[in-house]
Short mmCIF file of C-alpha atoms and ligand atoms in Angstrom, two decimals:
data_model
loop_
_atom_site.label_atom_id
_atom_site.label_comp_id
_atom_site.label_asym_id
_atom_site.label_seq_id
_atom_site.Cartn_x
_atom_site.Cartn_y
_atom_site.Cartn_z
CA UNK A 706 -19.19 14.48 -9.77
CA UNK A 707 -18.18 11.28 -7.64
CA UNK A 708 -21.44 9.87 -5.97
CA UNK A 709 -20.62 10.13 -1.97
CA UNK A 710 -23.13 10.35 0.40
CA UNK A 711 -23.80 13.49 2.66
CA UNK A 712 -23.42 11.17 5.89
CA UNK A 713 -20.08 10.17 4.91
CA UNK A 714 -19.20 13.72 4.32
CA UNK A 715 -20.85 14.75 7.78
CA UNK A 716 -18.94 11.34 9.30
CA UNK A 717 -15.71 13.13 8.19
CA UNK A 718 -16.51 16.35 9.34
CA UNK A 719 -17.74 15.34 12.77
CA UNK A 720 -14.48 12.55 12.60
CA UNK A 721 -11.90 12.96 15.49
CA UNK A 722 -9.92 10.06 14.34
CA UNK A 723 -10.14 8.86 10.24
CA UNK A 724 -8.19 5.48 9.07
CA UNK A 725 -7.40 5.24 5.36
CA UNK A 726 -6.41 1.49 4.04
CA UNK A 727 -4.81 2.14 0.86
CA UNK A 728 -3.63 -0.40 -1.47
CA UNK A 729 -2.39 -0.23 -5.59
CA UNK A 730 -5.22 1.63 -6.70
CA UNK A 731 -4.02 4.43 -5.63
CA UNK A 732 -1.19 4.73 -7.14
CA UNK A 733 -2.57 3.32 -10.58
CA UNK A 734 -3.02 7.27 -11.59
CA UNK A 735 0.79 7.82 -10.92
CA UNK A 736 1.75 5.12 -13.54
CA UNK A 737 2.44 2.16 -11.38
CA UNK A 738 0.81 -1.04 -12.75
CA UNK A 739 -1.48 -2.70 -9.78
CA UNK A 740 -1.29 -6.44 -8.67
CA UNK A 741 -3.99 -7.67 -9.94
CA UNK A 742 -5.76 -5.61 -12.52
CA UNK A 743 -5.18 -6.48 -16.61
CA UNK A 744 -1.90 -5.53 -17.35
CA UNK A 745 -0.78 -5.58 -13.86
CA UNK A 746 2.18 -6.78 -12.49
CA UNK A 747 0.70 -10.30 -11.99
CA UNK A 748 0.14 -10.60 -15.12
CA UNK A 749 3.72 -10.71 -16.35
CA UNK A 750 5.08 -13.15 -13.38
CA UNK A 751 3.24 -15.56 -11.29
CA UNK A 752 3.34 -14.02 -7.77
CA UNK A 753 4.58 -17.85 -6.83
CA UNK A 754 7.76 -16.61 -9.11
CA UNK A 755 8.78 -13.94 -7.19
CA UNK A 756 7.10 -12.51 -4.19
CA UNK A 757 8.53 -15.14 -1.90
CA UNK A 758 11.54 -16.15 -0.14
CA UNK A 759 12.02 -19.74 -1.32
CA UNK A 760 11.74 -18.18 -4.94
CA UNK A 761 14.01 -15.48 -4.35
CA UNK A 762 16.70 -18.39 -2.80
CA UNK A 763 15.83 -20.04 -6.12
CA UNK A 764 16.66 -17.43 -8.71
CA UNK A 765 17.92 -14.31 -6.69
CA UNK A 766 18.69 -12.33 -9.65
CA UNK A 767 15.26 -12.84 -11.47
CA UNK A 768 13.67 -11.32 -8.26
CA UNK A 769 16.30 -8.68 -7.25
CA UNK A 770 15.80 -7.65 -11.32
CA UNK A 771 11.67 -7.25 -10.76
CA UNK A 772 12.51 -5.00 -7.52
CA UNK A 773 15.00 -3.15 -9.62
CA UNK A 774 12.70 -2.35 -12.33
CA UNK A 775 9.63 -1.59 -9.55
CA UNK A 776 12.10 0.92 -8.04
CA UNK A 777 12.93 2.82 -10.94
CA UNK A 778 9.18 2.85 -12.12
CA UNK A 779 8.71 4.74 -8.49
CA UNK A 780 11.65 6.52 -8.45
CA UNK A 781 10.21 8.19 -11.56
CA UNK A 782 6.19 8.44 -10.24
CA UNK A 783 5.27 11.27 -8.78
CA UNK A 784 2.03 11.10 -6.23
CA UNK A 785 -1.12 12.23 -7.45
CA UNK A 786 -4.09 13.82 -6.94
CA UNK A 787 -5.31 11.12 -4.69
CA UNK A 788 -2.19 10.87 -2.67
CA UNK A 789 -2.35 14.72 -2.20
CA UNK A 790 -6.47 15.11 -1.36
CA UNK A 791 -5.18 12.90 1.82
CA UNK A 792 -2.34 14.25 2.46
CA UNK A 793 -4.78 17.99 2.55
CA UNK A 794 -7.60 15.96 4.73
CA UNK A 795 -5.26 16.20 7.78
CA UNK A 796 -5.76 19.86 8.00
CA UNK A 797 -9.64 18.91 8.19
CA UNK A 798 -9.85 16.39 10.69
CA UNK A 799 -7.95 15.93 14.04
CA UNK A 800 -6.47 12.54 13.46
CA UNK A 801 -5.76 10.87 10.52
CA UNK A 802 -3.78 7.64 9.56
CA UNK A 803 -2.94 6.12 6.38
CA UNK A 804 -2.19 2.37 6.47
CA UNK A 805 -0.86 1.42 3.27
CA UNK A 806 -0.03 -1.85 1.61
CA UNK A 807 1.98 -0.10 -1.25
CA UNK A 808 6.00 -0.08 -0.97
CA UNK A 809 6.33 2.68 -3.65
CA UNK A 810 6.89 5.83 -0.78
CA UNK A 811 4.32 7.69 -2.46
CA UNK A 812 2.08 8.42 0.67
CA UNK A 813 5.04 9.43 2.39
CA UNK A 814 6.37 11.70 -0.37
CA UNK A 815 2.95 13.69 -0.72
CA UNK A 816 3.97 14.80 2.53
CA UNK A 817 1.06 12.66 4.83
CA UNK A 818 1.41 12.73 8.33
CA UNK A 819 0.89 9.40 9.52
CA UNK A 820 2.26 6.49 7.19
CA UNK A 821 1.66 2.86 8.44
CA UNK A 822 3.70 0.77 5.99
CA UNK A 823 2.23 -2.71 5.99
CA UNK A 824 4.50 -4.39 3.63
CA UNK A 825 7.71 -2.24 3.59
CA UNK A 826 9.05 0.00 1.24
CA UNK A 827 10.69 -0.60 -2.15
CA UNK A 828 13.37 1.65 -1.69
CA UNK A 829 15.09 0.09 1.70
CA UNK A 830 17.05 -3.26 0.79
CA UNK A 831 18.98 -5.44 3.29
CA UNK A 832 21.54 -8.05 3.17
CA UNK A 833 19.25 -11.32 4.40
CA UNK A 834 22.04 -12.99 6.88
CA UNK A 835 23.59 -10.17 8.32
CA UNK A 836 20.37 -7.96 8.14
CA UNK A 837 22.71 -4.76 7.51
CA UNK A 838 20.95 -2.14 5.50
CA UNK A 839 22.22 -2.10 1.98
CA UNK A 840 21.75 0.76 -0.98
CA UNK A 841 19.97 -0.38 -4.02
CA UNK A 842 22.85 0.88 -6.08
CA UNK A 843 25.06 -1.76 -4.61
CA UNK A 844 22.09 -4.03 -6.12
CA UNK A 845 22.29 -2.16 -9.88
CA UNK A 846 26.05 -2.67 -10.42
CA UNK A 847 25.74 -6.28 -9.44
CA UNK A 848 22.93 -6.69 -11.80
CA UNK A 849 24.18 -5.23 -14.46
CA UNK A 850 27.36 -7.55 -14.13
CA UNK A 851 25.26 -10.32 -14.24
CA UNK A 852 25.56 -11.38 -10.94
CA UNK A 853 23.22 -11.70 -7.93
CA UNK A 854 23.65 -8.23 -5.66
CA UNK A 855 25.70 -9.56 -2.42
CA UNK A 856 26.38 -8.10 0.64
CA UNK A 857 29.43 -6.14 1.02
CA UNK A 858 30.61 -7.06 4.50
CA UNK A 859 29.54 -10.73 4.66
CA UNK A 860 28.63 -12.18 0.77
CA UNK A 861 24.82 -12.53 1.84
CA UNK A 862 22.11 -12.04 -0.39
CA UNK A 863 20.57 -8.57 -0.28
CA UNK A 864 17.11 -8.61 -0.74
CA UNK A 865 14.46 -5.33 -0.72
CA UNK A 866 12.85 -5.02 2.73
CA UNK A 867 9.05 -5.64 1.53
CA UNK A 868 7.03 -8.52 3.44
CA UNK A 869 6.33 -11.58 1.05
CA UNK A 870 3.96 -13.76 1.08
CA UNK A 871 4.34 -16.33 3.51
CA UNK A 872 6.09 -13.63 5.62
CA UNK A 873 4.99 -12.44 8.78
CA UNK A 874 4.23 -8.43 8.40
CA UNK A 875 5.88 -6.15 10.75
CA UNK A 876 4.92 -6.26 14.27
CA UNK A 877 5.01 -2.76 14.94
CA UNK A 878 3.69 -1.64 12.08
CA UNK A 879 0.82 -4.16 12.17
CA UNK A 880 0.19 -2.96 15.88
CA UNK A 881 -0.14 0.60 14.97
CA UNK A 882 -2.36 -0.29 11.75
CA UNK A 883 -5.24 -2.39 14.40
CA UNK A 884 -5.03 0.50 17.35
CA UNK A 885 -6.20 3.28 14.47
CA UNK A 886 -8.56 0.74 13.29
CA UNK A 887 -9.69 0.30 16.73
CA UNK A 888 -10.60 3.95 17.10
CA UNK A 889 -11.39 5.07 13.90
CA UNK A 890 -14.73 6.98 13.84
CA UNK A 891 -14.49 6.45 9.95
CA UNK A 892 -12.83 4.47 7.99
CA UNK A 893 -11.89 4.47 3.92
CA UNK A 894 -10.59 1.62 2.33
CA UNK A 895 -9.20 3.08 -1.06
CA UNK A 896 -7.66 1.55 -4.46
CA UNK A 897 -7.37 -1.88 -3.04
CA UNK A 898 -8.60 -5.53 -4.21
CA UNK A 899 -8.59 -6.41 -0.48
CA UNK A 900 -7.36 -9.71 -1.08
CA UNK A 901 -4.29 -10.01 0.49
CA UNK A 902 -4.89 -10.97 4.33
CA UNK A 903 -4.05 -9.43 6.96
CA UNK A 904 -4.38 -5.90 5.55
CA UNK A 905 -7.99 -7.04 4.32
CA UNK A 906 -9.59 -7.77 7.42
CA UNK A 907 -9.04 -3.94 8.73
CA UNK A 908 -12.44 -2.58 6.90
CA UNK A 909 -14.44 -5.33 8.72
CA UNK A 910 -12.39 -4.55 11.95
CA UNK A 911 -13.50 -1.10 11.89
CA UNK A 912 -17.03 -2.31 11.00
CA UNK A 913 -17.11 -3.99 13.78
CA UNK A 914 -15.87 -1.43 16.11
CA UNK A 915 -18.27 1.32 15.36
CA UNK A 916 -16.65 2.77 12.46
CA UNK A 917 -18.65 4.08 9.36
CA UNK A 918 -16.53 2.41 6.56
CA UNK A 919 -16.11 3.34 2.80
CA UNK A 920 -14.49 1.53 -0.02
CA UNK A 921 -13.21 3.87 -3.08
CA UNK A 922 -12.64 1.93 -6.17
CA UNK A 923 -13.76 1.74 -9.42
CA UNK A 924 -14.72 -2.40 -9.18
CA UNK A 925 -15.95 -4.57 -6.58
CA UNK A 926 -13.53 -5.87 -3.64
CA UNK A 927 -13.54 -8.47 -1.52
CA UNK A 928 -15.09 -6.23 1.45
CA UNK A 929 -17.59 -4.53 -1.09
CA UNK A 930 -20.45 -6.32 0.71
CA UNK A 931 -18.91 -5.37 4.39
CA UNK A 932 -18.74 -1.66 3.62
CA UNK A 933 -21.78 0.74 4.65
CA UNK A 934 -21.08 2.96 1.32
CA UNK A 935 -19.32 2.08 -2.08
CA UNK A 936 -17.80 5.24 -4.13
CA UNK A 937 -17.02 3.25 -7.92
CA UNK A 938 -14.61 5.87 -9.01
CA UNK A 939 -10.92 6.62 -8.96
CA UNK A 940 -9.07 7.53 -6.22
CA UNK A 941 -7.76 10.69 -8.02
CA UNK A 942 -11.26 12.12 -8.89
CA UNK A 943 -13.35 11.21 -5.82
CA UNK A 944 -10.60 11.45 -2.77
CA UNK A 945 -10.09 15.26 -3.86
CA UNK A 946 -13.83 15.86 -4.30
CA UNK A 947 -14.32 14.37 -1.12
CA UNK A 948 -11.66 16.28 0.91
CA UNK A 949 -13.21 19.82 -0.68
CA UNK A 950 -16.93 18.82 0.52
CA UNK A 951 -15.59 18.33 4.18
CA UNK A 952 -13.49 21.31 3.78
CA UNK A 953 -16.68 23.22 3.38
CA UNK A 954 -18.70 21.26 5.97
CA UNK A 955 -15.69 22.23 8.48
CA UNK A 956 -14.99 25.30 7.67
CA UNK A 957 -17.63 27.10 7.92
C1 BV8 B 985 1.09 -13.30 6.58
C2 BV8 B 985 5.00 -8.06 -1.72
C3 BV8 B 985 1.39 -14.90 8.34
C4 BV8 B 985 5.53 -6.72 -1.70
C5 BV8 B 985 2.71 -8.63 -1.27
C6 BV8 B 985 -5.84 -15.36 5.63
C7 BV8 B 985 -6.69 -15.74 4.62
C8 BV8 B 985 -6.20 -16.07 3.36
C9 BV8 B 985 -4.82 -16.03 3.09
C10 BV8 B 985 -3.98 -15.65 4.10
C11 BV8 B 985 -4.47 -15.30 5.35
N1 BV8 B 985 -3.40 -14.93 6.14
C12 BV8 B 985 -2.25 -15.06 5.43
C13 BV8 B 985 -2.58 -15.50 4.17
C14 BV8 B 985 -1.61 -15.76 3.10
C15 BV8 B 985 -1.32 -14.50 2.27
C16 BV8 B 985 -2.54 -14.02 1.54
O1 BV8 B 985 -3.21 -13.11 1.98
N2 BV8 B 985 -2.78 -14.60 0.39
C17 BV8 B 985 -3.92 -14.20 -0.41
C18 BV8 B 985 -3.43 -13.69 -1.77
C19 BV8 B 985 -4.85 -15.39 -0.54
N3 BV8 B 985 -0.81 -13.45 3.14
C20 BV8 B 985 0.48 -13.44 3.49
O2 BV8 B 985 1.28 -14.31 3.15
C21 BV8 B 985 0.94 -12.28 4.36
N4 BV8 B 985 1.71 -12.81 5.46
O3 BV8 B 985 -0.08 -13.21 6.76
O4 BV8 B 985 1.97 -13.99 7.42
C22 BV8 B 985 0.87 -16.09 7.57
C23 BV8 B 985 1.58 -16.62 6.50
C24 BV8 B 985 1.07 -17.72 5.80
C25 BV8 B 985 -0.16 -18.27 6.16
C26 BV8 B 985 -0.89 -17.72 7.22
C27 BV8 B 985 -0.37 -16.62 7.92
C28 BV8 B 985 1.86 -11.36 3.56
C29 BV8 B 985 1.06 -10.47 2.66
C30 BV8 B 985 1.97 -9.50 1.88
C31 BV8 B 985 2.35 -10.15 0.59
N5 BV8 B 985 3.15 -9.23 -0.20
N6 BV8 B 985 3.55 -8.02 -2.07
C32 BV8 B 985 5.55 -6.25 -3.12
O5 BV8 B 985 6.24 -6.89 -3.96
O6 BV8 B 985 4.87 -5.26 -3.37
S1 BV8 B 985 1.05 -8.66 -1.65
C33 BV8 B 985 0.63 -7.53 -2.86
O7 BV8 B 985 -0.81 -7.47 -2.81
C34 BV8 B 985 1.08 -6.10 -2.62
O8 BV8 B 985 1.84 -5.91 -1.46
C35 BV8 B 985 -0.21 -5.32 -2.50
O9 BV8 B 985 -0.07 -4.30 -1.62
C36 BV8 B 985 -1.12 -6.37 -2.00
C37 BV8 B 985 -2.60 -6.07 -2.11
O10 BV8 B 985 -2.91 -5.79 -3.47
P1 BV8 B 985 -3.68 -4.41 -3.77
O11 BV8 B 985 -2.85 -3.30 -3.23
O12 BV8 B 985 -5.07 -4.51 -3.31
O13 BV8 B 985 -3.57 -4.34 -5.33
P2 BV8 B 985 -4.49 -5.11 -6.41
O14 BV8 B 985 -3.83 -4.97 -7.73
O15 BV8 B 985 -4.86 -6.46 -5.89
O16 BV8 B 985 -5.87 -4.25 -6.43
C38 BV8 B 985 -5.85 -2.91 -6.93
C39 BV8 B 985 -7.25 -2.35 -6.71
O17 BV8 B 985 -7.25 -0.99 -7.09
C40 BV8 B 985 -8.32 -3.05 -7.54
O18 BV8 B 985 -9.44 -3.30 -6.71
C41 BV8 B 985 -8.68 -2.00 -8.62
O19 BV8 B 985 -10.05 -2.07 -8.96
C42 BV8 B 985 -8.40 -0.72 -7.89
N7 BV8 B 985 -8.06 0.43 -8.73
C43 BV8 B 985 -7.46 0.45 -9.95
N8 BV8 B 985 -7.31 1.75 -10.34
C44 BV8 B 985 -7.80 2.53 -9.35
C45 BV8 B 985 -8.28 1.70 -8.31
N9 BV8 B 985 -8.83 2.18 -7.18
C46 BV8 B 985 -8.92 3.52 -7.06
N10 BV8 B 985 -8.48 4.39 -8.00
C47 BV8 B 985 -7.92 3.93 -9.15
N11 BV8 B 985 -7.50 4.81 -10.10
#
């Protein structure tokens, strides 16, 4: 049985508003390799290599390849257990917001209210001088003719709409991701090596505020020692075994 506390199960149940960070941890039980765990997908390619724009301008096919592959590793995951005990929290608690850092649509697919998409989603793509929206089969065929995927009205390159590093994330959705940070009466930070800045710096925000703050994951993170409680488990086992506890706090 994962080791939560009985405050944070009381936090939850008492909760009006409840901000989840999620990051590739959670989708690690759907068959999607993380970032930065062994065997993840840093481990194969120096971020450097692809997950910016002056490497993508420098070998656009090598990066619009990686994306391709990503997509039809997603395309083919289904969300899991953890995906779904959030998704099920909703009916629990009044409020609830997910703020993710994954582009793999997962969240959005288990049917979650609330998505906050910090670095995009896999599945969008856009040409980068025209900035018209562009399917990703338009990308396959090119690929698989050898060529880098251009846009169809005006040649550009198309490139998938996820925020790289050196890239400024999404106003809006960075907006929405601090106000439910602001508020949160408790706060989870779930699956994620909390690493990648700004998305990290939400647990302490909601420290700071007031919030009672939780970190699922099976290692340490780089807000481990900022968190009031530490769950080492994965997101599949405890999130579902946390949602049933307040279930029965609330419900009764
Ligand atoms: C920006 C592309 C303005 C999309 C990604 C402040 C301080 C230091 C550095 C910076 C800073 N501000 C900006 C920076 C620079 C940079 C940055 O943070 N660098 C870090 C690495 C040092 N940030 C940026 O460039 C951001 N832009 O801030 O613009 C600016 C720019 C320059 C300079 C100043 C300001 C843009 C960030 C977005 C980058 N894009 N990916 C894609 O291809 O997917 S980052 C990449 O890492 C992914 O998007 C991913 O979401 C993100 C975070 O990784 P995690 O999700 O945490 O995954 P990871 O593998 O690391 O960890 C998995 C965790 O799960 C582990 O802890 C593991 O134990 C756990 N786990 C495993 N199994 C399970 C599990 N947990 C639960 N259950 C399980 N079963």
């Amino acid at each position: 049985m994962p080791d939560f506390s009985d405050t944070l199960v009381d936090r939850l149940a008492e909760a009006d508003h409840v901000a989840v960070l999620t990051g590739a941890g959670i989708s690690a039980e759907s068959g999607i390799p993380t970032f930065r765990d062994p065997g993840g997908l840093w481990d194969e390619f120096d971020p450097q290599e692809l997950a910016n724009v002056e490497a993508f301008l420098d070998n656009p096919e090598l990066v619009q390849g990686w994306y391709r592959h990503r997509r039809q590793v997603v395309v083919e995951a289904e969300p899991n257990a953890g995906h779904q005990a959030l998704a099920d929290l909703e009916a629990h608690v009044p409020s609830l917001a997910v703020v993710t850092q994954n582009v793999d649509n997962l969240h959005t697919r288990a049917e979650t209210g609330t998505v906050i998409e910090l670095h995009g989603n896999i599945t969008d793509n856009y040409c980068m001088d025209c900035e018209r929206a562009v399917g990703a089969e338009a990308v396959d065929v090119a690929i698989q003719e050898g060529e880098p995927a251009r846009c169809p009205d005006c040649e550009g390159l198309i490139r998938p709409d996820v925020v790289w590093f050196g890239e400024m994330l999404p106003a809006d959705a960075m907006a929405r991701a601090e106000a439910v940070t602001e508020r949160a009466d408790v706060f989870l930070s779930v699956g994620t090596s909390a690493v990648v800045h700004p998305a990290a710096q939400l647990p302490v925000a909601a420290r700071e505020q007031g919030a009672y703050v939780a970190e699922v994951n099976p290692d340490t993170t780089g807000v481990t020692d900022d968190v009031h409680e530490t769950i080492r488990g994965p997101a599949g086992d405890v999130l579902p075994a946390l949602v049933d506890a307040v279930a029965a706090r609330v419900d009764v």
